[in-house]
Amino acid sequence: GAVVSQHPSRVICKSGTSVKIECRSLDFQATTMFWYRQFPKQSLMLMATSNEGSKATYEQGVEKDKFLINHASLTLSTLTVTSAHPEDSSFYICSAPTGDRREQYFGPGTRLTVT
Amino acid sequence: GQSLEQPSEVTAVEGAIVQINCTYQTSGFYGLSWYQQHDGGAPTFLSYNALDGLEETGRFSSFLSRSDSYGYLLLQELQMKDSASYFCAVGEGGSYIPTFGRGTSLIVHP
């Protein structure tokens, strides 16, 4: 199956700093990628849809100026958490759909801790 | 919009069979998927149903009834490693932006 990588797997940062998370499709091209946030014991909450070559589509309630998404190539999407605060601490996961969109290939996730 | 309901927790013993139900509401059904997620890991795809009926993949099977807006995941010959969270997800329309249920925590006891 297709492989999606994410980097870093874990990051600890100080409040007020910015953190960039990379999501790469390793053996396929992904014109669309999804970014999710998951709090402990909760479901995956879609934050935004990343579209190659165009602006991301954000879900209601997600601050686009705080969670910057860039999809500059067919294999790379980045999520930058700007001016991070402790409440941004979460598990961030990206995914890319298959061509027929039946299945999502998920990255391994990034555990963000803001101190 | 879309919404899904699934039980929060299910427990069973090794070797048993367990069924995890999922009911959904969506304005334009595209397909029902199931994912497994172990603690600290990312979700992995288990199955997909677009049409009514049963899909079998090894020990796991998934069922869909579109008229009832209902589906289930059936896990047979349970093993300890099956202890995980299981999410149903529906896609809507041609864009298939998936919405996930809250997840069912499956605990398998020896």
Tab-separated table of C-alpha atoms in Angstrom:
chain	number	residue	atom	x	y	z
A	1	GLY	CA	0.000	0.000	0.000
A	2	ALA	CA	0.892	3.646	-0.240
A	3	VAL	CA	3.091	5.216	2.409
A	4	VAL	CA	2.685	8.591	4.043
A	5	SER	CA	5.422	9.906	6.305
A	6	GLN	CA	5.266	12.661	8.886
A	7	HIS	CA	8.039	14.612	10.516
A	8	PRO	CA	8.718	15.139	13.328
A	9	SER	CA	7.062	12.336	15.247
A	10	ARG	CA	7.323	14.255	18.501
A	11	VAL	CA	8.051	17.877	19.241
A	12	ILE	CA	8.136	19.924	22.409
A	13	CYS	CA	8.141	23.674	22.048
A	14	LYS	CA	7.761	26.705	24.233
A	15	SER	CA	4.603	28.769	24.272
A	16	GLY	CA	4.682	31.496	21.645
A	17	THR	CA	6.943	29.696	19.209
A	18	SER	CA	5.992	28.155	15.868
A	19	VAL	CA	6.248	24.534	14.826
A	20	LYS	CA	6.236	23.095	11.316
A	21	ILE	CA	4.997	19.576	10.627
A	22	GLU	CA	5.706	17.916	7.294
A	23	CYS	CA	3.567	15.309	5.597
A	24	ARG	CA	4.963	13.456	2.594
A	25	SER	CA	3.490	10.897	0.259
A	26	LEU	CA	6.456	8.642	-0.463
A	27	ASP	CA	5.385	6.537	-3.425
A	28	PHE	CA	2.414	8.334	-4.901
A	29	GLN	CA	1.249	11.819	-5.754
A	30	ALA	CA	-1.327	13.437	-3.550
A	31	THR	CA	-3.187	16.428	-4.887
A	32	THR	CA	-5.234	16.431	-1.705
A	33	MET	CA	-4.163	15.815	1.852
A	34	PHE	CA	-6.143	16.099	5.052
A	35	TRP	CA	-4.932	17.390	8.403
A	36	TYR	CA	-6.524	16.098	11.589
A	37	ARG	CA	-6.138	16.828	15.258
A	38	GLN	CA	-6.852	14.216	17.875
A	39	PHE	CA	-7.075	14.736	21.608
A	40	PRO	CA	-6.615	11.747	23.956
A	41	LYS	CA	-9.396	9.188	23.739
A	42	GLN	CA	-11.257	11.287	21.199
A	43	SER	CA	-12.026	11.083	17.532
A	44	LEU	CA	-10.100	12.556	14.650
A	45	MET	CA	-11.237	16.096	13.981
A	46	LEU	CA	-10.649	17.324	10.462
A	47	MET	CA	-8.867	20.657	10.557
A	48	ALA	CA	-8.367	21.392	6.898
A	49	THR	CA	-8.078	20.023	3.401
A	50	SER	CA	-4.760	20.787	1.759
A	51	ASN	CA	-4.898	21.235	-2.007
A	52	GLU	CA	-1.777	21.186	-4.159
A	53	GLY	CA	-1.220	24.520	-5.810
A	54	SER	CA	-4.112	26.296	-4.155
A	55	LYS	CA	-5.281	27.507	-0.785
A	56	ALA	CA	-6.292	25.083	1.895
A	57	THR	CA	-9.908	24.702	2.897
A	58	TYR	CA	-10.363	25.065	6.631
A	59	GLU	CA	-13.104	23.548	8.724
A	60	GLN	CA	-15.355	25.786	10.726
A	61	GLY	CA	-13.715	26.987	13.896
A	62	VAL	CA	-10.138	26.383	12.753
A	63	GLU	CA	-8.079	29.571	12.622
A	64	LYS	CA	-6.377	29.754	9.251
A	65	ASP	CA	-3.882	32.348	10.476
A	66	LYS	CA	-2.828	30.117	13.323
A	67	PHE	CA	-2.642	26.837	11.436
A	68	LEU	CA	-0.841	27.633	8.202
A	69	ILE	CA	-1.043	24.967	5.536
A	70	ASN	CA	1.089	24.859	2.429
A	71	HIS	CA	0.861	22.194	-0.270
A	72	ALA	CA	3.666	23.231	-2.564
A	73	SER	CA	4.180	19.952	-4.383
A	74	LEU	CA	2.333	16.755	-5.169
A	75	THR	CA	4.179	14.925	-2.417
A	76	LEU	CA	4.482	17.458	0.398
A	77	SER	CA	2.070	19.330	2.622
A	78	THR	CA	3.128	21.282	5.698
A	79	LEU	CA	1.206	22.446	8.725
A	80	THR	CA	2.699	25.280	10.751
A	81	VAL	CA	1.276	25.952	14.181
A	82	THR	CA	2.052	29.604	14.811
A	83	SER	CA	2.376	31.179	18.240
A	84	ALA	CA	1.678	27.852	19.871
A	85	HIS	CA	-0.064	27.684	23.226
A	86	PRO	CA	-0.465	24.793	25.653
A	87	GLU	CA	-4.011	24.189	24.427
A	88	ASP	CA	-2.551	23.400	20.987
A	89	SER	CA	-0.880	20.351	22.466
A	90	SER	CA	-2.354	17.410	20.595
A	91	PHE	CA	-1.730	14.591	18.147
A	92	TYR	CA	-1.669	15.918	14.596
A	93	ILE	CA	-2.176	13.439	11.766
A	94	CYS	CA	-2.168	13.904	8.028
A	95	SER	CA	-3.695	11.616	5.445
A	96	ALA	CA	-3.984	11.283	1.712
A	97	PRO	CA	-6.870	9.590	-0.080
A	98	THR	CA	-6.496	6.899	-2.696
A	99	GLY	CA	-7.400	7.724	-6.261
A	100	ASP	CA	-10.928	6.424	-5.853
A	101	ARG	CA	-11.101	8.094	-2.443
A	102	ARG	CA	-12.259	4.920	-0.714
A	103	GLU	CA	-9.314	4.747	1.631
A	104	GLN	CA	-7.167	7.176	3.546
A	105	TYR	CA	-3.463	6.563	3.969
A	106	PHE	CA	-2.480	8.083	7.281
A	107	GLY	CA	0.870	9.392	8.358
A	108	PRO	CA	2.229	8.155	11.698
A	109	GLY	CA	1.223	11.368	13.441
A	110	THR	CA	3.058	14.116	15.301
A	111	ARG	CA	2.739	14.506	19.051
A	112	LEU	CA	2.985	18.217	19.839
A	113	THR	CA	3.536	19.361	23.391
A	114	VAL	CA	3.582	23.078	24.113
A	115	THR	CA	5.073	24.064	27.454
B	1	GLY	CA	-23.613	17.644	7.570
B	2	GLN	CA	-22.764	14.212	8.768
B	3	SER	CA	-22.950	12.442	12.129
B	4	LEU	CA	-22.070	8.960	13.269
B	5	GLU	CA	-22.888	6.946	16.360
B	6	GLN	CA	-20.915	3.999	17.643
B	7	PRO	CA	-20.520	2.467	21.112
B	8	SER	CA	-17.773	3.964	23.215
B	9	GLU	CA	-16.429	0.675	24.512
B	10	VAL	CA	-16.760	-3.042	23.892
B	11	THR	CA	-15.078	-5.827	25.833
B	12	ALA	CA	-14.630	-9.453	24.837
B	13	VAL	CA	-12.412	-12.452	25.482
B	14	GLU	CA	-9.800	-13.983	23.254
B	15	GLY	CA	-11.237	-16.230	20.597
B	16	ALA	CA	-14.665	-14.637	20.741
B	17	ILE	CA	-16.578	-12.745	18.055
B	18	VAL	CA	-17.473	-9.104	18.511
B	19	GLN	CA	-19.611	-6.735	16.476
B	20	ILE	CA	-19.149	-2.960	16.511
B	21	ASN	CA	-22.144	-1.064	15.190
B	22	CYS	CA	-22.227	2.277	13.453
B	23	THR	CA	-25.231	4.355	12.497
B	24	TYR	CA	-24.859	7.444	10.418
B	25	GLN	CA	-26.671	10.455	9.087
B	26	THR	CA	-25.467	12.061	5.924
B	27	SER	CA	-26.992	14.062	3.128
B	28	GLY	CA	-25.075	12.363	0.352
B	29	PHE	CA	-23.708	8.956	1.241
B	30	TYR	CA	-20.506	7.973	-0.506
B	31	GLY	CA	-19.229	5.001	1.486
B	32	LEU	CA	-18.624	3.627	4.973
B	33	SER	CA	-15.083	2.878	6.048
B	34	TRP	CA	-13.568	1.311	9.128
B	35	TYR	CA	-10.204	2.113	10.671
B	36	GLN	CA	-8.200	0.630	13.515
B	37	GLN	CA	-6.024	2.735	15.774
B	38	HIS	CA	-3.733	1.452	18.480
B	39	ASP	CA	-2.753	3.755	21.332
B	40	GLY	CA	-0.203	6.293	20.160
B	41	GLY	CA	-0.441	5.193	16.555
B	42	ALA	CA	-2.126	6.383	13.414
B	43	PRO	CA	-5.339	4.902	12.021
B	44	THR	CA	-5.009	2.065	9.561
B	45	PHE	CA	-7.608	1.195	6.980
B	46	LEU	CA	-9.621	-1.984	7.531
B	47	SER	CA	-12.514	-2.010	5.094
B	48	TYR	CA	-14.846	-0.044	2.873
B	49	ASN	CA	-18.477	-0.605	1.910
B	50	ALA	CA	-20.253	1.361	-0.761
B	51	LEU	CA	-22.979	-1.167	-1.497
B	52	ASP	CA	-25.241	-3.184	0.785
B	53	GLY	CA	-23.949	-6.465	2.056
B	54	LEU	CA	-21.018	-8.089	3.726
B	55	GLU	CA	-17.352	-7.637	2.824
B	56	GLU	CA	-14.975	-10.181	4.289
B	57	THR	CA	-11.248	-9.740	4.757
B	58	GLY	CA	-9.696	-12.476	6.835
B	59	ARG	CA	-10.893	-12.290	10.437
B	60	PHE	CA	-12.601	-8.959	9.828
B	61	SER	CA	-15.881	-8.403	8.021
B	62	SER	CA	-17.876	-5.266	7.440
B	63	PHE	CA	-21.553	-4.926	6.674
B	64	LEU	CA	-23.612	-2.108	5.269
B	65	SER	CA	-27.334	-1.430	4.968
B	66	ARG	CA	-27.872	1.862	3.193
B	67	SER	CA	-31.623	1.792	3.741
B	68	ASP	CA	-31.047	1.606	7.490
B	69	SER	CA	-28.035	3.967	7.466
B	70	TYR	CA	-26.272	1.290	9.445
B	71	GLY	CA	-23.149	-0.742	9.292
B	72	TYR	CA	-21.029	-2.932	11.505
B	73	LEU	CA	-17.547	-4.325	11.817
B	74	LEU	CA	-17.317	-7.969	12.807
B	75	LEU	CA	-14.123	-9.267	14.343
B	76	GLN	CA	-13.741	-13.021	14.653
B	77	GLU	CA	-11.262	-15.165	16.567
B	78	LEU	CA	-10.306	-12.200	18.675
B	79	GLN	CA	-6.670	-11.817	19.634
B	80	MET	CA	-5.096	-9.633	22.305
B	81	LYS	CA	-3.528	-7.506	19.584
B	82	ASP	CA	-7.023	-6.543	18.410
B	83	SER	CA	-7.359	-4.325	21.490
B	84	ALA	CA	-7.549	-0.891	19.900
B	85	SER	CA	-9.954	1.852	18.945
B	86	TYR	CA	-12.128	1.291	15.908
B	87	PHE	CA	-13.583	4.184	13.955
B	88	CYS	CA	-16.281	4.194	11.354
B	89	ALA	CA	-16.154	6.988	8.814
B	90	VAL	CA	-18.473	8.166	6.088
B	91	GLY	CA	-17.738	10.129	2.994
B	92	GLU	CA	-20.170	12.529	1.456
B	93	GLY	CA	-20.557	13.410	-2.150
B	94	GLY	CA	-17.880	13.322	-4.775
B	95	SER	CA	-15.272	15.038	-2.667
B	96	TYR	CA	-15.240	12.271	-0.062
B	97	ILE	CA	-14.139	14.408	2.812
B	98	PRO	CA	-14.511	11.832	5.557
B	99	THR	CA	-16.169	12.321	8.886
B	100	PHE	CA	-15.129	9.979	11.667
B	101	GLY	CA	-17.225	8.579	14.462
B	102	ARG	CA	-16.102	8.972	18.066
B	103	GLY	CA	-14.501	5.565	18.042
B	104	THR	CA	-15.105	2.321	19.914
B	105	SER	CA	-12.490	1.118	22.335
B	106	LEU	CA	-12.235	-2.656	22.076
B	107	ILE	CA	-10.695	-4.398	25.059
B	108	VAL	CA	-9.811	-8.043	24.591
B	109	HIS	CA	-9.284	-10.056	27.766
B	110	PRO	CA	-7.362	-13.328	28.037
